[in-house]
Amino acid sequence: MEHQEKHLKSSDFITDVVIGMSDGLTVPFALAAGLSGAVSSNMIIITAGISEIIAGSIAMGLGGYLAGKTELDHYQSELKREHEEVERIPEQEKKEVKEIFAAYGLSEASQQIIAQELCSDKDKWVHFMMKFELGLEKPDPNRARNSALTIGISYMIGGLIPLSGYFFSASPRQGLMISAVITVVCLMVFGYLKSRVTGQPPVAGALKVTVIGVLAAASAFLIARLIA
Amino acid sequence: MEHQEKHLKSSDFITDVVIGMSDGLTVPFALAAGLSGAVSSNMIIITAGISEIIAGSIAMGLGGYLAGKTELDHYQSELKREHEEVERIPEQEKKEVKEIFAAYGLSEASQQIIAQELCSDKDKWVHFMMKFELGLEKPDPNRARNSALTIGISYMIGGLIPLSGYFFSASPRQGLMISAVITVVCLMVFGYLKSRVTGQPPVAGALKVTVIGVLAAASAFLIARLIA
């Protein structure tokens, strides 16, 4: 049990890194590509890129933090409600236990046995209702903060990769070429890792992530050229 | 049952609209604010904003679509695996059913009765294992496509709101002022609706969403001024 939880946490961390980085690679890459088709100064692209990275990491990080807090609040308010219901309307709650098993074709007699035994321990009863009636599991209280920081920082690092092409080049076109090469390689690596972490076929996953990034960049480049 | 599912779907749609729009309002707003502190032409801000909106809506929409497809594939491969296990190692799977109930303090005799009855219908048995052992419920096969389209289009509409301030103004500073007023009002409205949809306190939710947006824009503005 102890071991399993540790395993889960480390994989949450990797998932957050990969989420932040693959989004960070995609959007700033496409933004820089779009501007490369429309402006003639690397400085504008770098300024826009850094603005986007700051905005994106705050939106993703802080957004993720608040979403995690909301999930925890929601869990706790539902837990309180279930505890109250078990005290106030135990017969109704017992009926709900029986209904869960009726849906799987268990006989009335078996439903009665389960409900009787489960309801003898109120704490276990409440946790059963939380999980099987409401589909809620206790969120880790530190998860929201850790996840926000990890996703935000990964987004920043991911976003600086495509932008780095413009630091060391003379023109937006040259910057775009360097940026595209570096970013496509990184998208492939992160798509591969992302799929490994989520247990999907890694080569197909690497291709998917790369195609999204390239499609976003190509569309932004073409449309920016049309309007500029 | 029919009614409940319909209710769920309509709320999925609203959730997707609100996710896409509140992100669309935040990041392009902050990007435009950042550039307003660094460049002197509205055209550059509009070009950068549109590049970001295209990139962001492709990344969010296509990313969401592929995530949904992955979830469906994952469900189907697990379903196949459970069906095979129920045929190949029924005693092991029966033991797993008993373990689920042992964790809630049910007696050995009750565990035996439940396992016996549940395992008489293989289809129900497999669905029980999917939900209670793996925590997986059948995803709606159309959800991924619908969700991707809704989020992508909402991101575009959301992103055009802060950008519209720059269409009808003479300078980036003036554009920023108009953009900030329109966007803050919209962030409040969407934060309010988002909280209503997710069942959270709506006024606190409206403030949270607005604070994220304003913080992202102010940070982008200040840092862009420093580097430009």
PDB file of C-alpha atoms in Angstrom, chain B:
ATOM      1  CA  MET B   1     -31.800   7.059 -17.000  1.00  0.00           C
ATOM      2  CA  GLU B   2     -32.391   8.510 -20.450  1.00  0.00           C
ATOM      3  CA  HIS B   3     -33.098  11.889 -18.931  1.00  0.00           C
ATOM      4  CA  GLN B   4     -30.043  11.823 -16.695  1.00  0.00           C
ATOM      5  CA  GLU B   5     -27.720  11.065 -19.589  1.00  0.00           C
ATOM      6  CA  LYS B   6     -29.141  13.937 -21.604  1.00  0.00           C
ATOM      7  CA  HIS B   7     -28.631  16.253 -18.657  1.00  0.00           C
ATOM      8  CA  LEU B   8     -25.007  15.115 -18.392  1.00  0.00           C
ATOM      9  CA  LYS B   9     -24.341  15.730 -22.079  1.00  0.00           C
ATOM     10  CA  SER B  10     -25.702  19.247 -22.089  1.00  0.00           C
ATOM     11  CA  SER B  11     -23.581  20.055 -19.064  1.00  0.00           C
ATOM     12  CA  ASP B  12     -20.478  18.567 -20.788  1.00  0.00           C
ATOM     13  CA  PHE B  13     -21.128  20.979 -23.642  1.00  0.00           C
ATOM     14  CA  ILE B  14     -21.392  23.975 -21.319  1.00  0.00           C
ATOM     15  CA  THR B  15     -18.268  22.842 -19.434  1.00  0.00           C
ATOM     16  CA  ASP B  16     -16.336  22.648 -22.722  1.00  0.00           C
ATOM     17  CA  VAL B  17     -17.517  26.106 -23.799  1.00  0.00           C
ATOM     18  CA  VAL B  18     -16.479  27.587 -20.470  1.00  0.00           C
ATOM     19  CA  ILE B  19     -13.076  25.807 -20.445  1.00  0.00           C
ATOM     20  CA  GLY B  20     -12.270  26.970 -23.966  1.00  0.00           C
ATOM     21  CA  MET B  21     -13.533  30.512 -23.429  1.00  0.00           C
ATOM     22  CA  SER B  22     -11.942  31.230 -20.087  1.00  0.00           C
ATOM     23  CA  ASP B  23      -8.542  29.988 -21.344  1.00  0.00           C
ATOM     24  CA  GLY B  24      -9.058  31.873 -24.599  1.00  0.00           C
ATOM     25  CA  LEU B  25      -9.780  35.047 -22.651  1.00  0.00           C
ATOM     26  CA  THR B  26      -6.724  34.650 -20.382  1.00  0.00           C
ATOM     27  CA  VAL B  27      -3.745  33.796 -22.587  1.00  0.00           C
ATOM     28  CA  PRO B  28      -4.350  36.012 -25.661  1.00  0.00           C
ATOM     29  CA  PHE B  29      -5.302  38.863 -23.277  1.00  0.00           C
ATOM     30  CA  ALA B  30      -1.989  38.501 -21.419  1.00  0.00           C
ATOM     31  CA  LEU B  31      -0.002  38.123 -24.640  1.00  0.00           C
ATOM     32  CA  ALA B  32      -1.534  41.298 -26.075  1.00  0.00           C
ATOM     33  CA  ALA B  33      -0.922  43.127 -22.777  1.00  0.00           C
ATOM     34  CA  GLY B  34       2.708  42.001 -22.781  1.00  0.00           C
ATOM     35  CA  LEU B  35       3.241  43.209 -26.325  1.00  0.00           C
ATOM     36  CA  SER B  36       1.485  46.504 -25.529  1.00  0.00           C
ATOM     37  CA  GLY B  37       4.339  47.271 -23.147  1.00  0.00           C
ATOM     38  CA  ALA B  38       6.948  46.526 -25.804  1.00  0.00           C
ATOM     39  CA  VAL B  39       5.841  47.379 -29.355  1.00  0.00           C
ATOM     40  CA  SER B  40       4.314  50.454 -30.955  1.00  0.00           C
ATOM     41  CA  SER B  41       2.105  48.866 -33.642  1.00  0.00           C
ATOM     42  CA  ASN B  42      -1.362  47.393 -33.151  1.00  0.00           C
ATOM     43  CA  MET B  43      -0.813  45.293 -36.280  1.00  0.00           C
ATOM     44  CA  ILE B  44       1.963  43.288 -34.589  1.00  0.00           C
ATOM     45  CA  ILE B  45      -0.245  42.669 -31.558  1.00  0.00           C
ATOM     46  CA  ILE B  46      -3.144  41.536 -33.741  1.00  0.00           C
ATOM     47  CA  THR B  47      -0.872  39.240 -35.772  1.00  0.00           C
ATOM     48  CA  ALA B  48       0.667  37.749 -32.629  1.00  0.00           C
ATOM     49  CA  GLY B  49      -2.782  37.405 -31.032  1.00  0.00           C
ATOM     50  CA  ILE B  50      -4.244  35.607 -34.045  1.00  0.00           C
ATOM     51  CA  SER B  51      -1.194  33.303 -34.265  1.00  0.00           C
ATOM     52  CA  GLU B  52      -1.659  32.449 -30.595  1.00  0.00           C
ATOM     53  CA  ILE B  53      -5.404  31.866 -31.003  1.00  0.00           C
ATOM     54  CA  ILE B  54      -4.809  29.504 -33.936  1.00  0.00           C
ATOM     55  CA  ALA B  55      -2.029  27.668 -32.116  1.00  0.00           C
ATOM     56  CA  GLY B  56      -3.948  27.502 -28.851  1.00  0.00           C
ATOM     57  CA  SER B  57      -7.200  26.304 -30.378  1.00  0.00           C
ATOM     58  CA  ILE B  58      -5.401  23.594 -32.385  1.00  0.00           C
ATOM     59  CA  ALA B  59      -3.383  22.503 -29.342  1.00  0.00           C
ATOM     60  CA  MET B  60      -6.425  22.478 -27.040  1.00  0.00           C
ATOM     61  CA  GLY B  61      -8.931  21.133 -29.570  1.00  0.00           C
ATOM     62  CA  LEU B  62      -6.781  18.488 -31.276  1.00  0.00           C
ATOM     63  CA  GLY B  63      -5.061  17.686 -27.967  1.00  0.00           C
ATOM     64  CA  GLY B  64      -8.474  17.197 -26.369  1.00  0.00           C
ATOM     65  CA  TYR B  65      -9.646  15.040 -29.270  1.00  0.00           C
ATOM     66  CA  LEU B  66      -6.635  12.739 -29.069  1.00  0.00           C
ATOM     67  CA  ALA B  67      -6.892  12.545 -25.271  1.00  0.00           C
ATOM     68  CA  GLY B  68     -10.528  11.487 -25.654  1.00  0.00           C
ATOM     69  CA  LYS B  69      -9.621   8.877 -28.280  1.00  0.00           C
ATOM     70  CA  THR B  70      -6.871   7.554 -26.001  1.00  0.00           C
ATOM     71  CA  GLU B  71      -9.350   7.244 -23.129  1.00  0.00           C
ATOM     72  CA  LEU B  72     -11.731   5.269 -25.354  1.00  0.00           C
ATOM     73  CA  ASP B  73      -8.938   2.989 -26.625  1.00  0.00           C
ATOM     74  CA  HIS B  74      -7.767   2.438 -23.064  1.00  0.00           C
ATOM     75  CA  TYR B  75     -11.289   1.505 -21.937  1.00  0.00           C
ATOM     76  CA  GLN B  76     -11.725  -0.922 -24.814  1.00  0.00           C
ATOM     77  CA  SER B  77      -8.364  -2.639 -24.309  1.00  0.00           C
ATOM     78  CA  GLU B  78      -9.059  -3.029 -20.577  1.00  0.00           C
ATOM     79  CA  LEU B  79     -12.552  -4.370 -21.335  1.00  0.00           C
ATOM     80  CA  LYS B  80     -11.059  -6.979 -23.676  1.00  0.00           C
ATOM     81  CA  ARG B  81      -8.469  -7.933 -21.056  1.00  0.00           C
ATOM     82  CA  GLU B  82     -11.097  -8.342 -18.324  1.00  0.00           C
ATOM     83  CA  HIS B  83     -13.245 -10.504 -20.626  1.00  0.00           C
ATOM     84  CA  GLU B  84     -10.228 -12.729 -21.316  1.00  0.00           C
ATOM     85  CA  GLU B  85      -9.297 -12.968 -17.631  1.00  0.00           C
ATOM     86  CA  VAL B  86     -12.826 -13.931 -16.642  1.00  0.00           C
ATOM     87  CA  GLU B  87     -12.615 -16.802 -19.147  1.00  0.00           C
ATOM     88  CA  ARG B  88      -9.019 -17.816 -18.487  1.00  0.00           C
ATOM     89  CA  ILE B  89      -8.515 -17.323 -14.732  1.00  0.00           C
ATOM     90  CA  PRO B  90     -12.039 -17.143 -13.225  1.00  0.00           C
ATOM     91  CA  GLU B  91     -10.852 -18.212  -9.753  1.00  0.00           C
ATOM     92  CA  GLN B  92      -8.316 -15.360  -9.608  1.00  0.00           C
ATOM     93  CA  GLU B  93     -10.955 -12.848 -10.733  1.00  0.00           C
ATOM     94  CA  LYS B  94     -13.410 -14.185  -8.136  1.00  0.00           C
ATOM     95  CA  LYS B  95     -10.713 -13.676  -5.517  1.00  0.00           C
ATOM     96  CA  GLU B  96     -10.358 -10.054  -6.677  1.00  0.00           C
ATOM     97  CA  VAL B  97     -14.117  -9.491  -6.247  1.00  0.00           C
ATOM     98  CA  LYS B  98     -13.838 -10.825  -2.690  1.00  0.00           C
ATOM     99  CA  GLU B  99     -10.836  -8.587  -1.951  1.00  0.00           C
ATOM    100  CA  ILE B 100     -12.791  -5.480  -2.948  1.00  0.00           C
ATOM    101  CA  PHE B 101     -15.395  -6.278  -0.293  1.00  0.00           C
ATOM    102  CA  ALA B 102     -12.864  -7.492   2.266  1.00  0.00           C
ATOM    103  CA  ALA B 103     -11.442  -3.944   2.210  1.00  0.00           C
ATOM    104  CA  TYR B 104     -14.843  -2.673   3.411  1.00  0.00           C
ATOM    105  CA  GLY B 105     -14.912  -5.136   6.294  1.00  0.00           C
ATOM    106  CA  LEU B 106     -17.435  -7.627   4.868  1.00  0.00           C
ATOM    107  CA  SER B 107     -17.256 -11.159   6.298  1.00  0.00           C
ATOM    108  CA  GLU B 108     -15.758 -14.081   4.372  1.00  0.00           C
ATOM    109  CA  ALA B 109     -19.203 -15.672   4.057  1.00  0.00           C
ATOM    110  CA  SER B 110     -20.731 -12.532   2.504  1.00  0.00           C
ATOM    111  CA  GLN B 111     -17.783 -12.111   0.157  1.00  0.00           C
ATOM    112  CA  GLN B 112     -18.397 -15.674  -1.024  1.00  0.00           C
ATOM    113  CA  ILE B 113     -22.106 -15.061  -1.673  1.00  0.00           C
ATOM    114  CA  ILE B 114     -21.455 -11.860  -3.628  1.00  0.00           C
ATOM    115  CA  ALA B 115     -18.680 -13.411  -5.725  1.00  0.00           C
ATOM    116  CA  GLN B 116     -20.854 -16.453  -6.487  1.00  0.00           C
ATOM    117  CA  GLU B 117     -23.864 -14.428  -7.633  1.00  0.00           C
ATOM    118  CA  LEU B 118     -21.925 -11.786  -9.507  1.00  0.00           C
ATOM    119  CA  CYS B 119     -19.890 -14.332 -11.423  1.00  0.00           C
ATOM    120  CA  SER B 120     -22.958 -16.122 -12.763  1.00  0.00           C
ATOM    121  CA  ASP B 121     -23.433 -13.385 -15.392  1.00  0.00           C
ATOM    122  CA  LYS B 122     -20.106 -12.844 -17.178  1.00  0.00           C
ATOM    123  CA  ASP B 123     -21.098  -9.567 -18.777  1.00  0.00           C
ATOM    124  CA  LYS B 124     -22.168  -8.004 -15.486  1.00  0.00           C
ATOM    125  CA  TRP B 125     -19.100  -9.470 -13.807  1.00  0.00           C
ATOM    126  CA  VAL B 126     -16.783  -7.802 -16.328  1.00  0.00           C
ATOM    127  CA  HIS B 127     -18.558  -4.456 -15.967  1.00  0.00           C
ATOM    128  CA  PHE B 128     -18.343  -4.776 -12.205  1.00  0.00           C
ATOM    129  CA  MET B 129     -14.566  -5.334 -12.424  1.00  0.00           C
ATOM    130  CA  MET B 130     -14.177  -2.418 -14.847  1.00  0.00           C
ATOM    131  CA  LYS B 131     -15.890  -0.041 -12.464  1.00  0.00           C
ATOM    132  CA  PHE B 132     -14.969  -1.343  -9.011  1.00  0.00           C
ATOM    133  CA  GLU B 133     -11.485  -2.721  -9.615  1.00  0.00           C
ATOM    134  CA  LEU B 134     -10.222  -0.341 -12.308  1.00  0.00           C
ATOM    135  CA  GLY B 135     -12.490   2.669 -11.724  1.00  0.00           C
ATOM    136  CA  LEU B 136     -13.324   2.909 -15.441  1.00  0.00           C
ATOM    137  CA  GLU B 137     -16.670   3.874 -16.932  1.00  0.00           C
ATOM    138  CA  LYS B 138     -17.545   3.580 -20.603  1.00  0.00           C
ATOM    139  CA  PRO B 139     -16.655   6.884 -22.333  1.00  0.00           C
ATOM    140  CA  ASP B 140     -19.107   8.319 -24.859  1.00  0.00           C
ATOM    141  CA  PRO B 141     -17.555   7.577 -28.297  1.00  0.00           C
ATOM    142  CA  ASN B 142     -18.692  10.944 -29.722  1.00  0.00           C
ATOM    143  CA  ARG B 143     -17.485  12.882 -26.705  1.00  0.00           C
ATOM    144  CA  ALA B 144     -13.882  13.305 -27.945  1.00  0.00           C
ATOM    145  CA  ARG B 145     -14.881  14.844 -31.283  1.00  0.00           C
ATOM    146  CA  ASN B 146     -17.620  17.070 -29.881  1.00  0.00           C
ATOM    147  CA  SER B 147     -15.455  18.189 -27.006  1.00  0.00           C
ATOM    148  CA  ALA B 148     -12.529  19.058 -29.301  1.00  0.00           C
ATOM    149  CA  LEU B 149     -14.699  21.158 -31.605  1.00  0.00           C
ATOM    150  CA  THR B 150     -16.451  22.933 -28.745  1.00  0.00           C
ATOM    151  CA  ILE B 151     -13.256  23.728 -26.837  1.00  0.00           C
ATOM    152  CA  GLY B 152     -11.372  24.814 -29.973  1.00  0.00           C
ATOM    153  CA  ILE B 153     -14.144  27.123 -31.229  1.00  0.00           C
ATOM    154  CA  SER B 154     -14.748  28.543 -27.740  1.00  0.00           C
ATOM    155  CA  TYR B 155     -11.030  29.263 -27.391  1.00  0.00           C
ATOM    156  CA  MET B 156     -11.137  31.187 -30.683  1.00  0.00           C
ATOM    157  CA  ILE B 157     -14.173  33.232 -29.667  1.00  0.00           C
ATOM    158  CA  GLY B 158     -12.714  33.827 -26.205  1.00  0.00           C
ATOM    159  CA  GLY B 159      -9.390  34.938 -27.689  1.00  0.00           C
ATOM    160  CA  LEU B 160     -10.971  37.373 -30.135  1.00  0.00           C
ATOM    161  CA  ILE B 161     -12.623  39.273 -27.255  1.00  0.00           C
ATOM    162  CA  PRO B 162      -9.409  40.755 -25.738  1.00  0.00           C
ATOM    163  CA  LEU B 163      -7.945  41.227 -29.225  1.00  0.00           C
ATOM    164  CA  SER B 164     -10.958  43.257 -30.389  1.00  0.00           C
ATOM    165  CA  GLY B 165      -9.714  46.186 -28.266  1.00  0.00           C
ATOM    166  CA  TYR B 166      -6.775  46.557 -30.666  1.00  0.00           C
ATOM    167  CA  PHE B 167      -8.884  46.515 -33.840  1.00  0.00           C
ATOM    168  CA  PHE B 168     -10.597  49.782 -32.983  1.00  0.00           C
ATOM    169  CA  SER B 169      -7.855  51.823 -31.363  1.00  0.00           C
ATOM    170  CA  ALA B 170      -4.967  53.995 -32.523  1.00  0.00           C
ATOM    171  CA  SER B 171      -2.144  52.756 -30.276  1.00  0.00           C
ATOM    172  CA  PRO B 172      -1.236  49.669 -28.228  1.00  0.00           C
ATOM    173  CA  ARG B 173      -1.753  51.598 -24.964  1.00  0.00           C
ATOM    174  CA  GLN B 174      -5.244  52.651 -25.962  1.00  0.00           C
ATOM    175  CA  GLY B 175      -5.936  49.120 -27.227  1.00  0.00           C
ATOM    176  CA  LEU B 176      -4.775  47.690 -23.908  1.00  0.00           C
ATOM    177  CA  MET B 177      -7.177  49.905 -21.968  1.00  0.00           C
ATOM    178  CA  ILE B 178     -10.185  48.898 -24.066  1.00  0.00           C
ATOM    179  CA  SER B 179      -9.056  45.256 -24.058  1.00  0.00           C
ATOM    180  CA  ALA B 180      -8.614  45.226 -20.264  1.00  0.00           C
ATOM    181  CA  VAL B 181     -12.105  46.610 -19.616  1.00  0.00           C
ATOM    182  CA  ILE B 182     -13.862  44.209 -22.015  1.00  0.00           C
ATOM    183  CA  THR B 183     -11.825  41.208 -20.868  1.00  0.00           C
ATOM    184  CA  VAL B 184     -12.213  41.766 -17.125  1.00  0.00           C
ATOM    185  CA  VAL B 185     -15.985  41.983 -17.562  1.00  0.00           C
ATOM    186  CA  CYS B 186     -15.988  38.774 -19.642  1.00  0.00           C
ATOM    187  CA  LEU B 187     -13.674  36.945 -17.201  1.00  0.00           C
ATOM    188  CA  MET B 188     -16.086  37.764 -14.367  1.00  0.00           C
ATOM    189  CA  VAL B 189     -19.080  36.539 -16.337  1.00  0.00           C
ATOM    190  CA  PHE B 190     -17.312  33.326 -17.398  1.00  0.00           C
ATOM    191  CA  GLY B 191     -15.851  32.714 -13.961  1.00  0.00           C
ATOM    192  CA  TYR B 192     -19.355  33.047 -12.579  1.00  0.00           C
ATOM    193  CA  LEU B 193     -20.837  30.643 -15.147  1.00  0.00           C
ATOM    194  CA  LYS B 194     -17.933  28.179 -14.763  1.00  0.00           C
ATOM    195  CA  SER B 195     -18.548  27.995 -11.014  1.00  0.00           C
ATOM    196  CA  ARG B 196     -22.287  27.577 -11.506  1.00  0.00           C
ATOM    197  CA  VAL B 197     -21.666  24.687 -13.922  1.00  0.00           C
ATOM    198  CA  THR B 198     -19.190  22.962 -11.586  1.00  0.00           C
ATOM    199  CA  GLY B 199     -21.353  23.590  -8.511  1.00  0.00           C
ATOM    200  CA  GLN B 200     -18.927  25.956  -6.740  1.00  0.00           C
ATOM    201  CA  PRO B 201     -19.667  29.289  -5.016  1.00  0.00           C
ATOM    202  CA  PRO B 202     -20.126  31.544  -8.081  1.00  0.00           C
ATOM    203  CA  VAL B 203     -18.854  34.888  -6.723  1.00  0.00           C
ATOM    204  CA  ALA B 204     -15.608  33.395  -5.384  1.00  0.00           C
ATOM    205  CA  GLY B 205     -15.243  31.536  -8.694  1.00  0.00           C
ATOM    206  CA  ALA B 206     -15.727  34.741 -10.711  1.00  0.00           C
ATOM    207  CA  LEU B 207     -13.011  36.433  -8.633  1.00  0.00           C
ATOM    208  CA  LYS B 208     -10.578  33.502  -9.034  1.00  0.00           C
ATOM    209  CA  VAL B 209     -10.872  33.438 -12.830  1.00  0.00           C
ATOM    210  CA  THR B 210     -10.531  37.232 -13.022  1.00  0.00           C
ATOM    211  CA  VAL B 211      -7.486  37.294 -10.723  1.00  0.00           C
ATOM    212  CA  ILE B 212      -5.709  34.639 -12.840  1.00  0.00           C
ATOM    213  CA  GLY B 213      -6.380  36.628 -16.014  1.00  0.00           C
ATOM    214  CA  VAL B 214      -5.296  39.975 -14.565  1.00  0.00           C
ATOM    215  CA  LEU B 215      -2.214  38.501 -12.884  1.00  0.00           C
ATOM    216  CA  ALA B 216      -1.141  36.804 -16.116  1.00  0.00           C
ATOM    217  CA  ALA B 217      -1.638  40.023 -18.115  1.00  0.00           C
ATOM    218  CA  ALA B 218       0.107  42.263 -15.556  1.00  0.00           C
ATOM    219  CA  SER B 219       3.109  39.898 -15.322  1.00  0.00           C
ATOM    220  CA  ALA B 220       3.397  39.645 -19.088  1.00  0.00           C
ATOM    221  CA  PHE B 221       3.167  43.440 -19.441  1.00  0.00           C
ATOM    222  CA  LEU B 222       5.866  44.125 -16.820  1.00  0.00           C
ATOM    223  CA  ILE B 223       8.323  41.481 -18.005  1.00  0.00           C
ATOM    224  CA  ALA B 224       7.886  42.400 -21.673  1.00  0.00           C
ATOM    225  CA  ARG B 225       8.653  46.040 -20.800  1.00  0.00           C
ATOM    226  CA  LEU B 226      11.812  44.950 -19.012  1.00  0.00           C
ATOM    227  CA  ILE B 227      13.189  42.898 -21.903  1.00  0.00           C
ATOM    228  CA  ALA B 228      12.080  45.052 -24.854  1.00  0.00           C
TER     229      ALA B 228
END
